[in-house]
Coordinates of C-alpha atoms in Angstrom, one line a residue:
Chain A
E1355 CA 2.5 -7.7 -15.1
T1356 CA -0.5 -10.0 -13.9
G1357 CA 0.8 -10.9 -10.4
V1358 CA -2.3 -9.8 -8.7
T1359 CA -5.6 -8.9 -10.9
Q1360 CA -8.7 -7.2 -9.7
T1361 CA -12.1 -6.6 -11.6
P1362 CA -13.8 -4.6 -12.1
R1363 CA -11.3 -1.9 -12.8
H1364 CA -14.1 0.9 -12.8
L1365 CA -17.5 0.4 -11.0
V1366 CA -20.4 3.2 -10.6
M1367 CA -23.0 2.0 -8.2
G1368 CA -26.0 3.8 -6.6
M1369 CA -26.4 3.5 -2.8
T1370 CA -28.9 0.8 -2.8
N1371 CA -26.9 -1.4 -5.0
K1372 CA -24.9 -4.6 -4.2
K1373 CA -22.0 -5.4 -6.0
S1374 CA -18.8 -7.4 -5.4
L1375 CA -15.1 -6.8 -6.2
K1376 CA -12.6 -9.6 -7.1
C1377 CA -9.0 -10.1 -6.5
E1378 CA -6.8 -12.9 -7.8
Q1379 CA -3.4 -13.5 -7.1
H1380 CA -1.0 -15.6 -9.2
L1381 CA 2.1 -15.6 -7.0
G1382 CA 1.7 -18.5 -4.9
H1383 CA 1.1 -16.0 -1.6
N1384 CA -0.8 -17.0 1.3
A1385 CA -1.8 -13.5 2.6
M1386 CA -4.0 -11.1 0.7
Y1387 CA -5.2 -7.5 1.8
W1388 CA -7.9 -5.1 1.1
Y1389 CA -6.9 -1.2 1.0
K1390 CA -9.0 1.8 0.2
Q1391 CA -7.2 4.8 -0.8
S1392 CA -9.3 8.0 -1.0
A1393 CA -8.3 11.2 -2.7
K1394 CA -5.2 13.2 -0.9
K1395 CA -5.2 10.2 1.9
P1396 CA -2.9 7.7 3.1
L1397 CA -3.8 4.1 2.1
E1398 CA -6.0 2.9 4.8
L1399 CA -5.9 -1.0 5.6
M1400 CA -9.3 -2.6 5.5
F1401 CA -9.0 -6.5 6.0
V1402 CA -6.3 -9.2 5.9
Y1403 CA -6.5 -12.7 5.3
N1404 CA -3.9 -15.3 6.1
F1405 CA -4.4 -19.0 4.5
K1406 CA -8.2 -17.9 4.4
E1407 CA -8.4 -16.7 7.9
Q1408 CA -9.2 -13.0 8.6
T1409 CA -6.3 -11.4 10.9
E1410 CA -7.1 -8.0 10.4
N1411 CA -10.6 -6.0 10.4
N1412 CA -9.7 -2.2 10.6
S1413 CA -12.9 -1.1 12.3
V1414 CA -14.6 -1.5 8.9
P1415 CA -18.3 -0.8 8.5
S1416 CA -20.2 -3.7 7.7
R1417 CA -21.4 -2.6 4.5
F1418 CA -18.2 -3.9 3.4
S1419 CA -18.0 -7.5 3.7
P1420 CA -14.8 -9.6 2.6
E1421 CA -14.8 -13.2 1.4
C1422 CA -11.6 -15.3 1.1
P1423 CA -12.6 -18.8 -0.3
N1424 CA -8.8 -19.8 -1.0
S1425 CA -5.4 -18.1 -0.7
S1426 CA -5.5 -17.3 -4.4
H1427 CA -8.9 -15.5 -4.1
L1428 CA -10.5 -12.6 -2.4
F1429 CA -13.6 -10.7 -2.7
L1430 CA -15.1 -7.6 -1.2
H1431 CA -18.9 -7.3 -1.1
L1432 CA -20.4 -3.6 -1.3
H1433 CA -24.2 -2.9 -0.2
T1434 CA -25.8 0.1 0.7
L1435 CA -22.6 2.3 0.2
Q1436 CA -22.4 5.9 0.9
P1437 CA -21.2 8.7 -1.5
E1438 CA -17.9 9.0 0.9
D1439 CA -17.0 5.5 0.0
S1440 CA -15.9 6.4 -3.4
A1441 CA -12.2 5.8 -3.5
L1442 CA -9.7 3.4 -5.1
Y1443 CA -9.8 0.0 -3.8
L1444 CA -6.6 -2.0 -4.1
C1445 CA -6.0 -5.6 -3.4
A1446 CA -2.6 -6.9 -2.5
S1447 CA -1.0 -10.3 -1.3
T1448 CA 2.3 -11.1 0.3
S1449 CA 4.2 -14.2 1.2
T1450 CA 4.4 -14.7 5.1
D1451 CA 8.0 -16.0 4.7
R1452 CA 9.1 -12.9 7.2
T1453 CA 9.7 -10.5 4.5
Y1454 CA 5.9 -9.4 4.0
E1455 CA 6.5 -7.5 0.9
Q1456 CA 3.0 -6.7 -0.7
Y1457 CA 2.3 -6.7 -4.4
F1458 CA -0.9 -4.8 -5.5
G1459 CA -3.4 -5.4 -7.8
P1460 CA -4.4 -2.4 -10.4
G1461 CA -7.2 -1.4 -8.0
T1462 CA -11.0 -0.8 -8.8
R1463 CA -11.9 2.8 -8.8
L1464 CA -15.3 2.9 -7.1
T1465 CA -17.8 5.6 -7.4
V1466 CA -20.9 5.9 -5.2
T1467 CA -24.0 7.9 -6.6
Chain B
R1262 CA 1.0 12.0 16.3
K1263 CA 0.7 10.0 13.1
E1264 CA 1.5 6.4 13.3
V1265 CA 3.7 7.0 10.1
E1266 CA 5.1 10.7 9.2
Q1267 CA 6.9 11.7 5.9
D1268 CA 8.0 15.1 4.7
P1269 CA 5.0 16.8 3.0
G1270 CA 6.5 17.8 -0.1
P1271 CA 6.4 18.1 -2.7
F1272 CA 10.2 17.8 -3.7
N1273 CA 10.9 19.6 -7.1
V1274 CA 14.6 18.8 -8.3
P1275 CA 16.6 18.9 -11.6
E1276 CA 18.1 15.5 -13.0
G1277 CA 21.1 14.5 -11.4
A1278 CA 20.2 15.7 -8.1
T1279 CA 20.3 13.8 -5.0
V1280 CA 17.1 13.9 -2.9
A1281 CA 16.4 12.4 0.5
F1282 CA 13.2 11.2 1.9
N1283 CA 12.5 10.9 5.6
C1284 CA 9.5 9.1 7.6
T1285 CA 9.4 8.7 11.1
Y1286 CA 7.0 6.0 12.9
S1287 CA 5.3 5.7 16.2
N1288 CA 5.2 2.1 17.3
S1289 CA 8.5 0.9 18.6
A1290 CA 7.4 -2.7 18.1
S1291 CA 7.1 -2.4 14.5
Q1292 CA 9.0 -5.1 12.7
S1293 CA 9.2 -4.8 9.0
F1294 CA 9.8 -1.6 6.9
F1295 CA 9.6 -0.7 3.1
W1296 CA 9.7 2.1 0.4
Y1297 CA 7.0 2.1 -2.2
R1298 CA 6.6 4.4 -5.3
Q1299 CA 3.3 5.1 -6.8
D1300 CA 2.6 6.7 -10.1
C1301 CA -0.3 8.9 -10.7
R1302 CA -3.4 6.7 -10.6
K1303 CA -1.7 3.6 -10.5
E1304 CA -1.1 1.0 -7.6
P1305 CA 1.8 1.1 -5.2
K1306 CA 4.9 -0.9 -6.4
L1307 CA 7.6 -2.1 -4.0
L1308 CA 10.8 0.0 -4.2
M1309 CA 12.9 -1.6 -1.6
S1310 CA 12.5 -3.4 1.8
V1311 CA 14.5 -1.5 4.8
Y1312 CA 17.0 -3.4 6.7
S1313 CA 18.8 -2.5 10.0
S1314 CA 21.9 -2.6 8.5
G1315 CA 21.0 -0.4 5.5
N1316 CA 20.7 -1.4 1.8
E1317 CA 21.5 0.0 -1.7
D1318 CA 20.0 -1.1 -4.9
G1319 CA 21.7 0.9 -7.9
R1320 CA 21.0 4.6 -7.1
F1321 CA 18.5 3.9 -4.3
T1322 CA 19.8 3.6 -0.6
A1323 CA 17.6 2.9 2.3
Q1324 CA 18.2 3.2 6.1
L1325 CA 16.7 2.2 9.3
N1326 CA 17.4 3.6 12.7
R1327 CA 15.4 1.6 15.0
A1328 CA 16.5 3.6 18.3
S1329 CA 15.1 6.9 16.6
Q1330 CA 12.1 5.4 14.8
Y1331 CA 13.4 6.7 11.6
I1332 CA 13.8 5.7 7.9
S1333 CA 15.2 7.2 5.3
L1334 CA 15.7 7.0 1.3
L1335 CA 18.1 8.0 -0.7
I1336 CA 18.0 8.7 -4.6
R1337 CA 21.4 9.8 -6.5
D1338 CA 21.4 11.3 -9.9
S1339 CA 17.8 11.5 -10.0
K1340 CA 16.0 10.9 -13.5
L1341 CA 12.6 12.2 -14.9
S1342 CA 11.5 8.6 -14.3
D1343 CA 12.1 8.8 -10.8
S1344 CA 9.0 11.4 -10.6
A1345 CA 6.4 9.6 -8.6
T1346 CA 5.0 9.6 -4.8
Y1347 CA 7.1 7.6 -2.4
L1348 CA 5.6 5.9 0.4
C1349 CA 7.0 4.7 3.7
V1350 CA 5.2 1.8 4.7
V1351 CA 5.6 0.0 8.3
N1352 CA 4.5 -3.3 9.4
E1353 CA 3.6 -3.8 13.0
G1354 CA 2.6 -6.7 15.4
T1355 CA 3.7 -10.1 15.7
G1356 CA 1.8 -11.3 12.9
G1357 CA 3.3 -8.6 10.6
F1358 CA -0.1 -8.1 9.0
K1359 CA -1.2 -4.8 10.2
T1360 CA 0.2 -2.4 7.4
I1361 CA 0.6 1.5 8.0
F1362 CA 1.2 3.3 5.0
G1363 CA 2.5 7.1 5.2
A1364 CA 0.6 9.8 3.1
G1365 CA 3.6 9.9 0.8
T1366 CA 6.3 12.7 -0.8
R1367 CA 5.6 13.5 -4.4
L1368 CA 8.8 13.9 -6.1
F1369 CA 9.1 16.0 -9.4
V1370 CA 12.0 15.7 -11.4
K1371 CA 12.4 18.5 -13.7
A1372 CA 15.0 18.5 -17.1

């Protein structure tokens, strides 16, 4: 399935590095999401963009910086992360036709050393 | 109280068994409800939306009770391939974007 793609699939970065995660959806949706999934914890919503406008920021630290240049692409820029930021970062998209059914990408498994 | 609470599990059942998952949510203004399944080290995948009138998709039946703020999922004639974590998901707010995931209930179906 290639409806929602994410790159890279795996990333190891030091605490002083700057990296970016990329998400692209090919479903014609207008809303995109970033989630964090840590071991043995529920998925946590981080950000939501609807028609390129940010509609949700779930009190995410500023070391995570999202960017949504258009409805098909979503980035998560990372800088000065902490080891506790190691997790699976999932992107999802939805069509706001009142169903709000979300379709997820495969995720980026991030390790901060 | 957690915003979305599920049975802690895990559930261990034999093939062919019927298994029920329960979920409660705290925000009475919640608007949309879903069940997702997540396989180990994979992304969540939509299993079914949950409608007020209840809905069925093959072996899967979902129910919603808004008065009790309760959602359920019933799997009949369980298969080995049903083994996964089942996630209860609630959308809140007028925009529908604030999404809360339950912690999930792990299901193991054994031969």
